[in-house]
Every structure is written in C-alpha cells, then in structure tokens.
Short mmCIF file of C-alpha atoms in Angstrom, two decimals:
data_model
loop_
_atom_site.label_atom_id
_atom_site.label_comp_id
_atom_site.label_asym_id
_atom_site.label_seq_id
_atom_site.Cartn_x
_atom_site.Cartn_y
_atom_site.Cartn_z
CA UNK J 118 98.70 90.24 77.32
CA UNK J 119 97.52 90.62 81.27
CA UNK J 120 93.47 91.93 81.56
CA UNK J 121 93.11 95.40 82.57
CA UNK J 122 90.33 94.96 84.97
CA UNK J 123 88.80 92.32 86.72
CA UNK J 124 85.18 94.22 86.00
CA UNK J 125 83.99 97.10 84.71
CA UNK J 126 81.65 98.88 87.00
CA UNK J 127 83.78 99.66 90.35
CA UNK J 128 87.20 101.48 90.69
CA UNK J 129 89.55 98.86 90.84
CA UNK J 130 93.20 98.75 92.80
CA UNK J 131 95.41 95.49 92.05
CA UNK J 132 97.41 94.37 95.10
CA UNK J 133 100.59 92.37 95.73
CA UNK J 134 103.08 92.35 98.31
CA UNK J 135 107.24 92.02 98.21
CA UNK J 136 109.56 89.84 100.70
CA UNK J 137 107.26 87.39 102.72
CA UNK J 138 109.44 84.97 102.86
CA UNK J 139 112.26 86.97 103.52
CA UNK J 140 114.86 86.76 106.72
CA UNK J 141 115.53 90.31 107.08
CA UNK J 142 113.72 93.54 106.03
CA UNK J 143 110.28 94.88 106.19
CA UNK J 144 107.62 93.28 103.89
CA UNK J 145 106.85 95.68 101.10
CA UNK J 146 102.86 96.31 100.04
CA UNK J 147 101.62 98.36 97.02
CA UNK J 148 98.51 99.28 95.51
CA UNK J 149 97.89 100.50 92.06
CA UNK J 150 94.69 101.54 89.89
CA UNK J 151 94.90 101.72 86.30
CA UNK J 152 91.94 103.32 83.99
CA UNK J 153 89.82 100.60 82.31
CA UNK J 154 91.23 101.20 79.07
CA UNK J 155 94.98 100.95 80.41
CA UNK J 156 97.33 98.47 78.32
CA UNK J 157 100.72 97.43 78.66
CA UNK J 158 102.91 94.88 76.36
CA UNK J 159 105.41 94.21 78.50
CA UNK J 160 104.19 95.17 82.15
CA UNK J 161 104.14 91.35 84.41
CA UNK J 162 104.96 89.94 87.39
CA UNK J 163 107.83 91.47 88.53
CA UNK J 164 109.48 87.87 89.47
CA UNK J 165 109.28 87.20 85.17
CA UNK J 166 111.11 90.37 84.74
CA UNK J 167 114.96 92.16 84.50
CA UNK J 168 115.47 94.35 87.43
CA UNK J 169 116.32 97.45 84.37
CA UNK J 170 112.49 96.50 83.27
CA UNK J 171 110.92 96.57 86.69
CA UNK J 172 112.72 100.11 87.37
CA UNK J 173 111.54 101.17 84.05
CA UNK J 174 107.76 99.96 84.16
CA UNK J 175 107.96 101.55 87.98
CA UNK J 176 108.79 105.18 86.10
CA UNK J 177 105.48 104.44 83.98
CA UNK J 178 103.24 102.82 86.32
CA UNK J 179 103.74 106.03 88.83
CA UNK J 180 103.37 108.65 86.33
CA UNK J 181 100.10 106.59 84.26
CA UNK J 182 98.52 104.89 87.15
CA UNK J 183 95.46 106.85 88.11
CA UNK J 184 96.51 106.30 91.60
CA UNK J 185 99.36 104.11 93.30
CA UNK J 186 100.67 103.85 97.11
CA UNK J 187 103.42 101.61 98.17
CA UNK J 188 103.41 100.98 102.39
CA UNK J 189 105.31 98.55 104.50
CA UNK J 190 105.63 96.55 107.69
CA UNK J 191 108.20 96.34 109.94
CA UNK J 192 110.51 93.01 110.70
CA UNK J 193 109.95 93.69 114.00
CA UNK J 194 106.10 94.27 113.55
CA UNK J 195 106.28 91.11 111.57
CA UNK J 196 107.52 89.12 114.38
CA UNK J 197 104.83 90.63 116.51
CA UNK J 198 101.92 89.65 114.58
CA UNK J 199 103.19 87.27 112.13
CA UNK J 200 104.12 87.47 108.75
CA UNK J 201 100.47 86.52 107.13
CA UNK J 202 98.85 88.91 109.12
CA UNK J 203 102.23 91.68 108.25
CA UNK J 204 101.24 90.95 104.47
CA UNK J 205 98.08 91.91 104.79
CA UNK J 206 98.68 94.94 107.00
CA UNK J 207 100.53 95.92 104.20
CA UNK J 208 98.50 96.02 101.79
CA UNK J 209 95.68 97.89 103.66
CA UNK J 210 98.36 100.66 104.57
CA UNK J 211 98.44 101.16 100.62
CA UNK J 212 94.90 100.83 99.98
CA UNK J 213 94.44 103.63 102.70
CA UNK J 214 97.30 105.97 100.80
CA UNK J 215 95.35 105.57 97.52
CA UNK J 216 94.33 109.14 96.33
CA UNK J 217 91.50 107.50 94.80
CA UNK J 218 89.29 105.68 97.25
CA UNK J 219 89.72 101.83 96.10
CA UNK J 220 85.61 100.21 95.59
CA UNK J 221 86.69 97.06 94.20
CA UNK J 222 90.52 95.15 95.22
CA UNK J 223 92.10 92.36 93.53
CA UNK J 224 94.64 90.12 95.65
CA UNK J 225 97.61 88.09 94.53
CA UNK J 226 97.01 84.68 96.21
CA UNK J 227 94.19 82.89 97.80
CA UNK J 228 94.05 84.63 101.02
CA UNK J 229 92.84 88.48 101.97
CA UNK J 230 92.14 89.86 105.31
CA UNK J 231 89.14 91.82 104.12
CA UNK J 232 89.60 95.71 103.80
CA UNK J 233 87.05 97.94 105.61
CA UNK J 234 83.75 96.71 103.36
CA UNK J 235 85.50 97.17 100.23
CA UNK J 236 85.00 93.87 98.07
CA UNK J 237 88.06 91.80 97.21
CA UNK J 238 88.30 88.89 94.77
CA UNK J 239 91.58 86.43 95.63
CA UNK J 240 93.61 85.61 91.92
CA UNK J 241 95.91 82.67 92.32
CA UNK J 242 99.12 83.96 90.30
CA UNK J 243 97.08 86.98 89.91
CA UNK J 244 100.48 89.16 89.60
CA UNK J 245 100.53 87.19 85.82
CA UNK J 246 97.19 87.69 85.02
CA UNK J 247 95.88 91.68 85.97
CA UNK J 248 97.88 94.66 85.16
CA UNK J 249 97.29 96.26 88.21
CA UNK J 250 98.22 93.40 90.15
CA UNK J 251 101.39 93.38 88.37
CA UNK J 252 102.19 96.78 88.48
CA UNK J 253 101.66 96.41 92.01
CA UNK J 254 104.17 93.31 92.45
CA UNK J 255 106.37 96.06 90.76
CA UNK J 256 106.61 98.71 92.95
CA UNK J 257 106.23 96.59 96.06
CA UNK J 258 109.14 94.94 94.76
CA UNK J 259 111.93 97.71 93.84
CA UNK J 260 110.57 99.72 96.59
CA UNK J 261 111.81 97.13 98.92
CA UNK J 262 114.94 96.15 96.77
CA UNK J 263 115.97 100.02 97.36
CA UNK J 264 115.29 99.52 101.05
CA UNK J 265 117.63 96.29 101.33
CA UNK J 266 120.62 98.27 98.88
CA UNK J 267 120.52 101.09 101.36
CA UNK J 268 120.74 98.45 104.12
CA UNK J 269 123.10 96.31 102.41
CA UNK J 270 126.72 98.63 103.28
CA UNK J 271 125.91 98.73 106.81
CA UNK J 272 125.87 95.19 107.44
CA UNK J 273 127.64 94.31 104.96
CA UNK J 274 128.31 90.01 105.36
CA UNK J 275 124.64 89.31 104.81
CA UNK J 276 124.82 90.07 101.19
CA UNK J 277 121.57 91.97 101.64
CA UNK J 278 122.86 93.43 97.75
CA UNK J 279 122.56 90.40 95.78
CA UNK J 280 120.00 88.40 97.88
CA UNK J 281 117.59 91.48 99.33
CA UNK J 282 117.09 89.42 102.39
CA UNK J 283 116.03 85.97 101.02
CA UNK J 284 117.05 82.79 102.75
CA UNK J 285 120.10 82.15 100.62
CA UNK J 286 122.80 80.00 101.25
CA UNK J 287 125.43 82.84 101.91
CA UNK J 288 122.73 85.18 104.11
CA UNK J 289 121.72 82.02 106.63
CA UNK J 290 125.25 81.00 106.99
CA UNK J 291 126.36 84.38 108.16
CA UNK J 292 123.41 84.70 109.94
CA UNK J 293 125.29 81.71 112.19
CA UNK J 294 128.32 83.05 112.61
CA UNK J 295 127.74 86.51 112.80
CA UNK J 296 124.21 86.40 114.41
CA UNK J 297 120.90 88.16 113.67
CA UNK J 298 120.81 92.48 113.57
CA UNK J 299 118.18 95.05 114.49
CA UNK J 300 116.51 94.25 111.00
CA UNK J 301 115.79 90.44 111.07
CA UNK J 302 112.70 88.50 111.82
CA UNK J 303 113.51 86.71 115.06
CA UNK J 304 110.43 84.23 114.29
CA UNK J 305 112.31 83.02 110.99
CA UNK J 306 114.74 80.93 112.70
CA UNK J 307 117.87 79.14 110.78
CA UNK J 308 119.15 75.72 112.14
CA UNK J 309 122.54 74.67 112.49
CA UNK J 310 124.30 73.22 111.24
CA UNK J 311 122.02 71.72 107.90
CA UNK J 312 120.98 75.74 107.48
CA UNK J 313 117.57 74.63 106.93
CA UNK J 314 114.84 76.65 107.66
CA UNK J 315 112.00 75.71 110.31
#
C-alpha cells in the first residue's frame, strides 16, 4: 500500500505530470492533497493501471481529495520553452489552482523547478510510492487522454485514439506522409525514413 504523506506537519500536494514525451498535445499537470489519514487499496500510478480504474479512482480522488487542480501547457508553449521547463510550468499552474494553499510538494522524478518558497522533496518513481502523487499521475493522465479523444476525429490518421499522442509506430509514420498539424511539437522531430526519433 502507497504512504499517505511524505510528513506530518505541513499541508502536503503530490505532483505528477501526463505526456512529456509525447509528439502531439499539450502536457497535462495535476496537483492533489489528500488528509493525513487518507488510504486507498487500489489507488497507483496510473501507468500500472486499466484505463476503467484510472476513470474510476479520478471520480474518488475529486470528490475525497481535500483539494485537487489539473492545468496544462500548450504544444506550442512547449516548443517555446522546452518540454522540461513545459512540465514544470505545469505543475505550478496546478499548485496555483489548489483551493488549499500547498506548504509542502512532493515531485515525481528527480528534478523540480522550485515553486514560489514552498518546499519540495523530488521521489524517484514517486507516482508508486505516495498517494497523492499517484492520484495526481491520475488525473493528469485521463485529463489529457480526454483532450487527445476529443482531438482524435478531427485528424483522424494520427491515431491520436489509441496512442494519445505517443511516438508510436503508426502516429510517426503518418506524421511523414501526412505532415505535422496545429497541435504537434515542432521541436520533437521524426526522421525518415528509420522513424527514429532525435
């Protein structure tokens, strides 16, 4: 079973982000805190669950979490700043549409561009580890999925459906032959004719 805090003293918001390393699409950001006492069986990183689980856990997070926000970043805004510094963004657009100020943040990864003078601790596979770190890989992460489906009929040979903008086989080889659209990253360039990514 994931921790429910990290410590015990400061309100605490669990971060995670959705579709870095995406082609297309926005990159997704969500922030959730949880009271100290909060426990979940199944609730984990949203890559280690069904997509009918993370829909369902989103239902409970929203309506249990003391406070959640979900916030993202343009491609285009990606492209301008890069997609490190987009992640990040991200995440501090969430932490600022918290209802409940955040005084303590925990950050999937090993990197964190700090947040006003909030303090942050960095969890490698943290999204496995804190609930509110996973909850927040959750809602980042169907948030965004719902963003690509509504996408997805509009440009419909990128298969934007299945593969939400991920560099998959299908999506960079009709990125060649049909070219890019108004929604991907120009800086995430796809070679030809390998389709290997550089």
């Amino acid at each position: 079973m994931l921790r429910s805090t990290h410590q015990d003293i400061l309100i605490e918001a669990g971060c995670d982000e959705a579709g870095r390393g995406c082609l297309a699409g926005p990159v997704y950001a969500a922030a959730v805190v949880f009271a100290k006492d909060f426990q979940h069986d199944i609730l984990t990183d949203s890559k280690q669950l069904a997509a009918s689980q993370r829909y369902t856990l989103r239902k409970i997070i929203e309506e249990q979490a003391l406070a959640c926000a979900v916030a993202s970043v343009s491609a285009a805004e990606i492209d301008r700043i890069n997609i490190h510094n987009a992640s990040y963004l991200a995440m501090h657009k969430a932490l600022d549409a918290l209802k409940i100020k955040a005084e303590y943040i925990l950050v999937d990864g090993n990197r964190f561009i700090p947040y006003r003078q909030t303090p942050h601790c960095c969890i490698v596979k943290g999204d496995g580890k804190y609930l509110s770190i996973a909850a927040a890989s959750v809602l980042a992460k169907t948030y965004r999925d719902d963003y690509m489906d509504g996408l997805a009929d509009e440009f419909p040979h990128y298969g934007w459906i299945h593969n939400k903008g991920y560099p998959t086989v299908q999506h960079r080889s009709a990125i060649l032959e049909h070219g890019y659209t108004p929604h991907h990253r120009r800086t995430f360039r796809v070679s030809d004719p390998q389709l290997k990514l550089f």
